[in-house]
CSV table of N, CA and C in Angstrom, one decimal:
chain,number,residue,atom,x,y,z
A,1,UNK,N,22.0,-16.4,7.3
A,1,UNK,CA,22.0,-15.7,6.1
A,1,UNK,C,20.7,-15.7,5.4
A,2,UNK,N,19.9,-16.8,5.5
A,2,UNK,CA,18.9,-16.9,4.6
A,2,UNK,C,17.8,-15.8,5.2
A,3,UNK,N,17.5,-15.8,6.2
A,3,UNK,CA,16.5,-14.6,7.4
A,3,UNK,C,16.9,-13.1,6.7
A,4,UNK,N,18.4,-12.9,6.4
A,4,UNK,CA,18.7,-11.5,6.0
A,4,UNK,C,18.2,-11.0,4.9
A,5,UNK,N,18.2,-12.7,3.5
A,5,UNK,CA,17.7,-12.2,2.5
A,5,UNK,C,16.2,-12.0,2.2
A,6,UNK,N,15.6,-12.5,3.7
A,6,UNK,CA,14.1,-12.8,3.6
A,6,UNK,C,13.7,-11.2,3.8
A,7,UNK,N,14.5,-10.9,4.8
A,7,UNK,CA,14.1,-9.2,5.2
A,7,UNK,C,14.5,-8.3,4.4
A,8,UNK,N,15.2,-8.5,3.6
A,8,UNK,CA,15.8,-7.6,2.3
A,8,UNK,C,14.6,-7.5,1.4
A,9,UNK,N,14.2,-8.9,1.5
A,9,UNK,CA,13.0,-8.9,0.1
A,9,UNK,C,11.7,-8.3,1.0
A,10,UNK,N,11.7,-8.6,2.2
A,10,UNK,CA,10.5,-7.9,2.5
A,10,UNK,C,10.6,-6.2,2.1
A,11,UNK,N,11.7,-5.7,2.5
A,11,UNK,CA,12.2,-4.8,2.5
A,11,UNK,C,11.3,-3.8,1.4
A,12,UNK,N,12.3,-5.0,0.0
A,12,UNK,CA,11.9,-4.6,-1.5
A,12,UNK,C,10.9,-4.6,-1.7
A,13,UNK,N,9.8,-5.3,-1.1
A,13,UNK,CA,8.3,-5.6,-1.7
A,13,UNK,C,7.8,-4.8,-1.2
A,14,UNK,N,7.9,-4.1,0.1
A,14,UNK,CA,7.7,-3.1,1.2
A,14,UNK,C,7.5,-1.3,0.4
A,15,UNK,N,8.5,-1.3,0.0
A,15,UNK,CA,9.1,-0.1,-1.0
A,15,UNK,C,8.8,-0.4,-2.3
A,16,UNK,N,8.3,-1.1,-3.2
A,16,UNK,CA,7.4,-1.2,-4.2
A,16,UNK,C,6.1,-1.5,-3.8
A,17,UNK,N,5.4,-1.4,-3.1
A,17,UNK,CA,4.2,-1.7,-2.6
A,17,UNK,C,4.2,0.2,-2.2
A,18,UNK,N,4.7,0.9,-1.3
A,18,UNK,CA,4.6,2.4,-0.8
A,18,UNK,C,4.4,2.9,-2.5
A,19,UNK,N,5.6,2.7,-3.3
A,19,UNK,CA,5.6,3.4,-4.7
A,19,UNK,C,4.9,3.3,-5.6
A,20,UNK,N,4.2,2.2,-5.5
A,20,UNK,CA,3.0,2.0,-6.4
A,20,UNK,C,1.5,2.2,-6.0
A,21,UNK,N,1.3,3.2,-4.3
A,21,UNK,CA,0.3,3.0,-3.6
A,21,UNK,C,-0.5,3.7,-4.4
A,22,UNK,N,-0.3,4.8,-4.8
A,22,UNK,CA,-1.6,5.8,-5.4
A,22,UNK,C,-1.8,5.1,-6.5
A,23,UNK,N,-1.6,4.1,-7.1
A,23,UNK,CA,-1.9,3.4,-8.4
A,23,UNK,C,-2.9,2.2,-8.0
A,24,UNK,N,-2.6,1.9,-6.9
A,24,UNK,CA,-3.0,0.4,-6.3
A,24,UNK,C,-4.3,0.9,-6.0
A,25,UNK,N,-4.8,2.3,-5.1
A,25,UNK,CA,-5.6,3.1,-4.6
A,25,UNK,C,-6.8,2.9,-6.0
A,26,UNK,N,-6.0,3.7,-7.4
A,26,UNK,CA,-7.3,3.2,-8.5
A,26,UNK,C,-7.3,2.1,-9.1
A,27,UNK,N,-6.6,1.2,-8.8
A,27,UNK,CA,-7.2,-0.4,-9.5
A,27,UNK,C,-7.9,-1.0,-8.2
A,28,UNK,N,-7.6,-0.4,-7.3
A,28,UNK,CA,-8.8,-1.2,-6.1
A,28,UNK,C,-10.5,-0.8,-6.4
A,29,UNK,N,-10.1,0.1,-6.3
A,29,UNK,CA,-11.1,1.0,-6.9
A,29,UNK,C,-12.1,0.6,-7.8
A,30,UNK,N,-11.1,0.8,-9.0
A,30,UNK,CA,-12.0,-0.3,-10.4
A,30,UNK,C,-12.5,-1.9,-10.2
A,31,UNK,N,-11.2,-2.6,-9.5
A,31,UNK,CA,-11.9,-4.0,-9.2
A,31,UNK,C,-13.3,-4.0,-8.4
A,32,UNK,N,-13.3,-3.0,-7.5
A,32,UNK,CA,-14.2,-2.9,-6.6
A,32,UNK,C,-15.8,-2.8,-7.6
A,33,UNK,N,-15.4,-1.7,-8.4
A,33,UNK,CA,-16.1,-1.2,-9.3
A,33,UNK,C,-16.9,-1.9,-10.1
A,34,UNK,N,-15.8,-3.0,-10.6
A,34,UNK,CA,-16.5,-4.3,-11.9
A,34,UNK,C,-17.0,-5.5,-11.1
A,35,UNK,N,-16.7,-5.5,-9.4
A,35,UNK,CA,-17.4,-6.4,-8.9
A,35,UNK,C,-18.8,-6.0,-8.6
A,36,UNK,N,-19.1,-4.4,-8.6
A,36,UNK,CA,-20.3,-4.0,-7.5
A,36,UNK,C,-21.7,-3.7,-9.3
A,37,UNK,N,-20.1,-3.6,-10.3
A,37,UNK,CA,-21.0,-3.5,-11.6
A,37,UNK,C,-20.6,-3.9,-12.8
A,38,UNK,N,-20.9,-5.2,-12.7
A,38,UNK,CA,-20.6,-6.0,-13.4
A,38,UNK,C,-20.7,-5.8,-15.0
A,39,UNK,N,-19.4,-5.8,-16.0
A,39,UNK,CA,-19.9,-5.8,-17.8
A,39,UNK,C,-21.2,-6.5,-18.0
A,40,UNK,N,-21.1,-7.6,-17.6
A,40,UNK,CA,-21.9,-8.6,-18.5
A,40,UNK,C,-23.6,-8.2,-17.6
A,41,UNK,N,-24.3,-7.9,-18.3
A,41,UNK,CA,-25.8,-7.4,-17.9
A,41,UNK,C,-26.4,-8.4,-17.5
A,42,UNK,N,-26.3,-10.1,-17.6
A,42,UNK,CA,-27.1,-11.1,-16.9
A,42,UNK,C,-26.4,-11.6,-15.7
A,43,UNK,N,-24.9,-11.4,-15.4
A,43,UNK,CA,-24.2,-11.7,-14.7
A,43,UNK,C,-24.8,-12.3,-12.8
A,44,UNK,N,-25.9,-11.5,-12.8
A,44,UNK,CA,-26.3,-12.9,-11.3
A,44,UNK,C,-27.9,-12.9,-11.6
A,45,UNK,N,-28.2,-13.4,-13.0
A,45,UNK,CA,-29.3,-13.8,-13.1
A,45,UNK,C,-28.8,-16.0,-12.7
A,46,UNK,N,-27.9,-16.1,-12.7
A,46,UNK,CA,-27.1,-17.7,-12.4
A,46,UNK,C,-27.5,-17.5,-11.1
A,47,UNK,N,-26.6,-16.4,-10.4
A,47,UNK,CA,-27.0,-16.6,-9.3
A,47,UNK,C,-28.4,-16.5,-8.3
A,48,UNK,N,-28.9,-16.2,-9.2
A,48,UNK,CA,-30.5,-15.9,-8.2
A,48,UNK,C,-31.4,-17.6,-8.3
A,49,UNK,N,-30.5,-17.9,-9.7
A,49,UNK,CA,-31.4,-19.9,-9.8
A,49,UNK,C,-30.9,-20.4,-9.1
A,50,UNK,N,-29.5,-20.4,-8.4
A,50,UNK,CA,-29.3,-21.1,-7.6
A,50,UNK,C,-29.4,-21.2,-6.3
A,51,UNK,N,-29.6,-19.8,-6.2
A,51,UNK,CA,-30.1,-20.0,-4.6
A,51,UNK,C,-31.5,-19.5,-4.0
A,52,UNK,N,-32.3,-19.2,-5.1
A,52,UNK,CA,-33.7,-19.5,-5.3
A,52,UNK,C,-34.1,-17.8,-4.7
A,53,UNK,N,-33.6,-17.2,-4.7
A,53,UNK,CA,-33.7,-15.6,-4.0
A,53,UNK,C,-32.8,-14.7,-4.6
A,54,UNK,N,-32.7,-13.7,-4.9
A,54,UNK,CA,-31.9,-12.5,-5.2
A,54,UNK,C,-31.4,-11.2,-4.6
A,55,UNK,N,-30.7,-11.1,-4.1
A,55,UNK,CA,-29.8,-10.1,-3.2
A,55,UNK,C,-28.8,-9.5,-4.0
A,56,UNK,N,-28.6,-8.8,-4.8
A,56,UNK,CA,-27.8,-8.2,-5.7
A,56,UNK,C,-26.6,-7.8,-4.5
A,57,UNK,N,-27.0,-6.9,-3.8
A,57,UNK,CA,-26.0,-5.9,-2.8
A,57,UNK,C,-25.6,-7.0,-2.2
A,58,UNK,N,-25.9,-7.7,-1.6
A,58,UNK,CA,-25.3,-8.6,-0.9
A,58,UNK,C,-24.5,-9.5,-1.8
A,59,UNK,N,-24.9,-10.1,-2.4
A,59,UNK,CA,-24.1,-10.8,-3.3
A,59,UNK,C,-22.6,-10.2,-3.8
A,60,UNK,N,-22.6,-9.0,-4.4
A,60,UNK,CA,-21.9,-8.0,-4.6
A,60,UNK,C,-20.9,-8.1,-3.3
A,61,UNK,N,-21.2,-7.5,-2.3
A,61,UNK,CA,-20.3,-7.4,-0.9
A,61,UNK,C,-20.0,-8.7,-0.3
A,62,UNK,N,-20.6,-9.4,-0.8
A,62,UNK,CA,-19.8,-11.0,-0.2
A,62,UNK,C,-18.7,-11.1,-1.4
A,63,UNK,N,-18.9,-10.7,-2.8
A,63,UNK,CA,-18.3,-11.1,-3.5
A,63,UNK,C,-16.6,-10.6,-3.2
A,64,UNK,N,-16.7,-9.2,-2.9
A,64,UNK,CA,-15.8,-8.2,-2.7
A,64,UNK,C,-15.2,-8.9,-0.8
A,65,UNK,N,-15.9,-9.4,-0.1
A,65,UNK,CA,-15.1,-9.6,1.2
A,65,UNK,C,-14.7,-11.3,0.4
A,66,UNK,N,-14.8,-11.7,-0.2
A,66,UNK,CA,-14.5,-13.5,-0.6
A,66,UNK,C,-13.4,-13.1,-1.3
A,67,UNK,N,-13.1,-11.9,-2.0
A,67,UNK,CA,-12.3,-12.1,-3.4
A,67,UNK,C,-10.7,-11.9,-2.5
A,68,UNK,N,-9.5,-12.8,-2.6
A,68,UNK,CA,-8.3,-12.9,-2.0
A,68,UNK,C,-7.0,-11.9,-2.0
A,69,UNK,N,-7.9,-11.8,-4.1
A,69,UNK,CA,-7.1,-10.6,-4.3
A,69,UNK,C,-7.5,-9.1,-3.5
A,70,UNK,N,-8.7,-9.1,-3.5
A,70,UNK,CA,-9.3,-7.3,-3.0
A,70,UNK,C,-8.8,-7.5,-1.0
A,71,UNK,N,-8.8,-8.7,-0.5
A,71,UNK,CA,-8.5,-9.0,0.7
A,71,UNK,C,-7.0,-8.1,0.8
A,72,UNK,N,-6.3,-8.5,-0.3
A,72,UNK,CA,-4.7,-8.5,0.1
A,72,UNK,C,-4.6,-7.0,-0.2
A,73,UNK,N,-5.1,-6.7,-1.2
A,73,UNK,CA,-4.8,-5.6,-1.6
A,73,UNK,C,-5.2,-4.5,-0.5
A,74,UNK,N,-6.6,-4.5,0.0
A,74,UNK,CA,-7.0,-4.2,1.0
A,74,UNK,C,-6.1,-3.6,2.4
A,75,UNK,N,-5.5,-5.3,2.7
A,75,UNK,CA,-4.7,-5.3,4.1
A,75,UNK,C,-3.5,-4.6,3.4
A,76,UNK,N,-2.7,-4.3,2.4
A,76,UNK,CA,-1.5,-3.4,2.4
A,76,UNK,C,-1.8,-1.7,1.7
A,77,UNK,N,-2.7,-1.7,1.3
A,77,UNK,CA,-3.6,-0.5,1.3
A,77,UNK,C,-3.5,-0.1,2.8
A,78,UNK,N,-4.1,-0.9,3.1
A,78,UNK,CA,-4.3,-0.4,5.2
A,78,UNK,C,-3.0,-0.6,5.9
A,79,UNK,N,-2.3,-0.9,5.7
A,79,UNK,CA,-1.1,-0.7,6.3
A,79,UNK,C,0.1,0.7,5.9
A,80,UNK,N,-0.5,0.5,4.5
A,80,UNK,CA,0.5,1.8,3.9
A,80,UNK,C,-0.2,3.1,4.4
A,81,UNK,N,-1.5,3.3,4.5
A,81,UNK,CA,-2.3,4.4,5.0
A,81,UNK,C,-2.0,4.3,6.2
A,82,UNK,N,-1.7,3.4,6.9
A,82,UNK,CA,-1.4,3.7,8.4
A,82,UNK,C,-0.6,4.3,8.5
A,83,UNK,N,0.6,4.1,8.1
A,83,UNK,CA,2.0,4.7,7.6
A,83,UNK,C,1.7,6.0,7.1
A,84,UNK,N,1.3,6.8,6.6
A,84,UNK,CA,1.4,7.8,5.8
A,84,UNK,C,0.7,8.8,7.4
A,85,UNK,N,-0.5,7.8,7.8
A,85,UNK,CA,-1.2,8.7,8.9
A,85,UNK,C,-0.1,9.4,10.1
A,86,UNK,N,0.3,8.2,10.1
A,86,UNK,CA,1.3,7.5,11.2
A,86,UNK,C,2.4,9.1,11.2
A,87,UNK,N,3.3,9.5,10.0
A,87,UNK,CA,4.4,10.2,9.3
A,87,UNK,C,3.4,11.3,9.7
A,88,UNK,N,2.4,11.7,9.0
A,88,UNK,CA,1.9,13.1,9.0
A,88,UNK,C,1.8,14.0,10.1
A,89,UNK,N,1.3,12.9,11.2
A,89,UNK,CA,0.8,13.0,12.7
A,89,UNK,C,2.3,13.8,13.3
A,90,UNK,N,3.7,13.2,13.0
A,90,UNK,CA,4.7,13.8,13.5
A,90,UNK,C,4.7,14.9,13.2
A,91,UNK,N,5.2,15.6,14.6
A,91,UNK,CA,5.8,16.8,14.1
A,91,UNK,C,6.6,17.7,13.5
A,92,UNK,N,7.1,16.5,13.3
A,92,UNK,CA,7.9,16.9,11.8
A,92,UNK,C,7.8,16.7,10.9
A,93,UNK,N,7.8,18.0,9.8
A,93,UNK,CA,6.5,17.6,7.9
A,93,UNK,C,7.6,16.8,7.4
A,94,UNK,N,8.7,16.8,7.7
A,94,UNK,CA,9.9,16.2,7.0
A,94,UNK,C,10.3,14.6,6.5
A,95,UNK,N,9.3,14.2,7.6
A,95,UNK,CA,9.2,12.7,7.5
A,95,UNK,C,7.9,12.3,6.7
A,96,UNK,N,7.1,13.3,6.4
A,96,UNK,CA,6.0,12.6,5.3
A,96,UNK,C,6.8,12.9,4.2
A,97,UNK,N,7.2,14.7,4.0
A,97,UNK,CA,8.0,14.9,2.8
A,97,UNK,C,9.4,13.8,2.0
A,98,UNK,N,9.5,13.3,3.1
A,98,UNK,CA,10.7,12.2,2.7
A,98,UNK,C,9.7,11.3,2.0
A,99,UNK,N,8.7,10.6,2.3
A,99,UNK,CA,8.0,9.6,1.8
A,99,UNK,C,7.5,10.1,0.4
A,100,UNK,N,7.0,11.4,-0.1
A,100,UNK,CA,6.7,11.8,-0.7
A,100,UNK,C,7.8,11.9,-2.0
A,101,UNK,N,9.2,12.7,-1.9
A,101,UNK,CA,9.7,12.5,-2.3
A,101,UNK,C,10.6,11.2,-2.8
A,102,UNK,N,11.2,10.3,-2.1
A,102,UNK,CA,11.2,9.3,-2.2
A,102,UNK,C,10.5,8.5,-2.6
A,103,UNK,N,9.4,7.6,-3.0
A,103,UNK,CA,8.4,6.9,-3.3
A,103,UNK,C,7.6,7.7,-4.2
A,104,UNK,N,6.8,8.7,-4.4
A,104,UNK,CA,6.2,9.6,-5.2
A,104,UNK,C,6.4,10.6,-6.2
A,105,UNK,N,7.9,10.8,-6.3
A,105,UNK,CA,8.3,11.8,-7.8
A,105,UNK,C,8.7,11.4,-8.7
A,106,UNK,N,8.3,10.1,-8.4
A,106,UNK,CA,8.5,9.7,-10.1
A,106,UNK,C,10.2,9.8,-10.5
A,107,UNK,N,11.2,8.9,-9.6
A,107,UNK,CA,12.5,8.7,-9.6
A,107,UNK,C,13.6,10.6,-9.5
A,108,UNK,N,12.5,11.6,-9.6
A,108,UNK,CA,13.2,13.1,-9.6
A,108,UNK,C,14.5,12.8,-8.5
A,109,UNK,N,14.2,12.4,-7.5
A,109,UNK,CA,15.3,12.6,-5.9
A,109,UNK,C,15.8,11.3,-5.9
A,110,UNK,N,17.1,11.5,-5.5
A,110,UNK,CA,18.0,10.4,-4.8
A,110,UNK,C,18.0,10.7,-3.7
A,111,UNK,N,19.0,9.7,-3.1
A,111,UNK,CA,18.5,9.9,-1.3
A,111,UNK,C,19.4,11.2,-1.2
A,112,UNK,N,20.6,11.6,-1.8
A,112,UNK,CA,21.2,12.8,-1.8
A,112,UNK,C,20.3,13.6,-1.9
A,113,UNK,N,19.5,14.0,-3.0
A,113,UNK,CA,18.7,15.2,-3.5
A,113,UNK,C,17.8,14.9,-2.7
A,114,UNK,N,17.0,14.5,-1.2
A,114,UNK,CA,15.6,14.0,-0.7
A,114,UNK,C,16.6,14.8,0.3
A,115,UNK,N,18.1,14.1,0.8
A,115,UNK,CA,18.8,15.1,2.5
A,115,UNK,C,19.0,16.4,2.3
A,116,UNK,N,19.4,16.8,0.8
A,116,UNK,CA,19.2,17.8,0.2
A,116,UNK,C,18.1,19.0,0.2
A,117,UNK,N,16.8,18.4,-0.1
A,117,UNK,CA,16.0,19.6,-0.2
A,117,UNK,C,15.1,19.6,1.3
A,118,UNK,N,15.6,18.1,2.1
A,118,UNK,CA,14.9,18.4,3.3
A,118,UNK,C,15.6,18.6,4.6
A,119,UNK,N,16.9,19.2,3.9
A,119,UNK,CA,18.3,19.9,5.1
A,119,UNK,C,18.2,18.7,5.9
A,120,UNK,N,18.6,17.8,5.6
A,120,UNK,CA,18.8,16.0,6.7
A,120,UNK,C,19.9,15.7,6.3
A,121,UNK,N,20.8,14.7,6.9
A,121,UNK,CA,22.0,13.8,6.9
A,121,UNK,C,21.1,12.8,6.3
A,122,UNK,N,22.0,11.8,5.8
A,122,UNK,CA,22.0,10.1,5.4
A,122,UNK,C,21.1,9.5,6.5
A,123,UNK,N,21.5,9.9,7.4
A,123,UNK,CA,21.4,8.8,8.7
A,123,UNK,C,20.2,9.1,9.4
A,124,UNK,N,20.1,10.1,9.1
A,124,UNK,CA,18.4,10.7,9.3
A,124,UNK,C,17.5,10.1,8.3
A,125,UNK,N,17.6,10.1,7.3
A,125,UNK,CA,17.1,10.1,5.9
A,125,UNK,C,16.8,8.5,6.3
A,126,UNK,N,17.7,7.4,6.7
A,126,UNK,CA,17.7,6.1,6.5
A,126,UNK,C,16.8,5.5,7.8
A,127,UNK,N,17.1,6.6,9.0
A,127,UNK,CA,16.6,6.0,10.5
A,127,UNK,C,14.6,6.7,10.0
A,128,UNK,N,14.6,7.7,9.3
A,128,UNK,CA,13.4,7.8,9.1
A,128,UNK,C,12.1,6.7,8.2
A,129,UNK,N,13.5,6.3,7.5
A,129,UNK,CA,12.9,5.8,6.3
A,129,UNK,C,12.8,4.2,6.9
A,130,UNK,N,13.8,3.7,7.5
A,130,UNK,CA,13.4,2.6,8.5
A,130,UNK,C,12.4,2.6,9.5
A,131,UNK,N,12.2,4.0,9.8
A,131,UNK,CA,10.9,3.6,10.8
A,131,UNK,C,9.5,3.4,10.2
A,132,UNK,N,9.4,4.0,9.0
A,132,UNK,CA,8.2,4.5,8.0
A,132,UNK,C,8.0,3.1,7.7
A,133,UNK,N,9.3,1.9,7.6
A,133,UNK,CA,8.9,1.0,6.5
A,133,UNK,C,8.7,-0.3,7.9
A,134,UNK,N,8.9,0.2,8.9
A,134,UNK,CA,8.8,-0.7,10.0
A,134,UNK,C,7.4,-0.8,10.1
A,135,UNK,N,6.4,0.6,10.0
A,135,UNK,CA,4.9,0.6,10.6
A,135,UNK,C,4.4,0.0,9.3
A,136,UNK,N,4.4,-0.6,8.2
A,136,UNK,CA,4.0,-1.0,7.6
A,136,UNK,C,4.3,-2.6,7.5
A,137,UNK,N,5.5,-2.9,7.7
A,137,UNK,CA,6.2,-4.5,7.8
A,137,UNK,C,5.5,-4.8,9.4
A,138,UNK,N,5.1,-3.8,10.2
A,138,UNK,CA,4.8,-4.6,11.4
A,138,UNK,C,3.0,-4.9,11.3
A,139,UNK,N,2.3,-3.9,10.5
A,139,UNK,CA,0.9,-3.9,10.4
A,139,UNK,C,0.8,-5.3,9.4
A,140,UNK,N,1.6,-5.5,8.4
A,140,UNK,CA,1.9,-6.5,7.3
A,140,UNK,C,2.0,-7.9,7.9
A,141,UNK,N,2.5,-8.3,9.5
A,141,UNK,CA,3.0,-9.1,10.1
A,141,UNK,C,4.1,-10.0,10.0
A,142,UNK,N,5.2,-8.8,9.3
A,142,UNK,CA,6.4,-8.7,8.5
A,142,UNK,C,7.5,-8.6,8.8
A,143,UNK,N,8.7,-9.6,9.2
A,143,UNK,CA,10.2,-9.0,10.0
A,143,UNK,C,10.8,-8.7,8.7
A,144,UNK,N,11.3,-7.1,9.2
A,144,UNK,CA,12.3,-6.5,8.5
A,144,UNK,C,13.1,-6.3,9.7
């Protein structure tokens, strides 16, 4: 029992992680942004005393490959783009459009109204939506 609830939550973290991707896309962004340019205007004047040299860029891009959060964010950024590539590449539009609708309208579609406007059954709709969430749980190193 306990494995079922672990994959359920993967599941859930899986599908809020897809629904919040284009949001995650501009706070990566910006973190990226306030590491490469920092508010505070003396901010690696510390760092240049201490290591007796100054490398701004470098500093900067070690700072951004060290930081655990931009790491993570990073690896499920790159998994969800794999996914999206992954969907588009088929040839059928129906399976990005599901993603789209589902995850991206801002709660408009239920899974009725998503079989609905993309002429699918349930079982299509769920076996698509399982596969979509598999290429991302499997790039994640994730059993769902």
């Amino acid at each position: 029992m306990r494995g079922r609830e672990i994959r359920r939550a993967s599941i859930r973290l899986i599908e809020a992680e897809i629904r919040a991707y284009p949001e995650t896309l501009q706070s990566l962004k910006e973190i990226e942004q306030e590491i490469a340019e920092p508010r505070s205007p003396g901010a690696y004047i510390d760092l240049a005393k201490t290591t007796g040299h100054s490398d701004p860029t470098a500093k900067k891009a070690l700072k951004m490959m060290e930081s655990p959060r931009v790491r993570e964010i990073h690896r499920r950024v790159s998994a969800i783009r794999r996914m999206v590539r992954i969907v588009k590449a088929n040839p059928d539009p129906g399976r990005y459009k599901l993603i789209e609708l589902t995850y991206w309208s801002n709660g408009r579609y239920d899974v009725e109204g998503v079989c609905r406007k993309l002429s699918i059954s349930r079982s299509t709709y769920n076996r698509w939506k399982r596969e979509a969430l598999g290429i991302v749980a499997e790039r994640l190193g994730w059993d769902i």
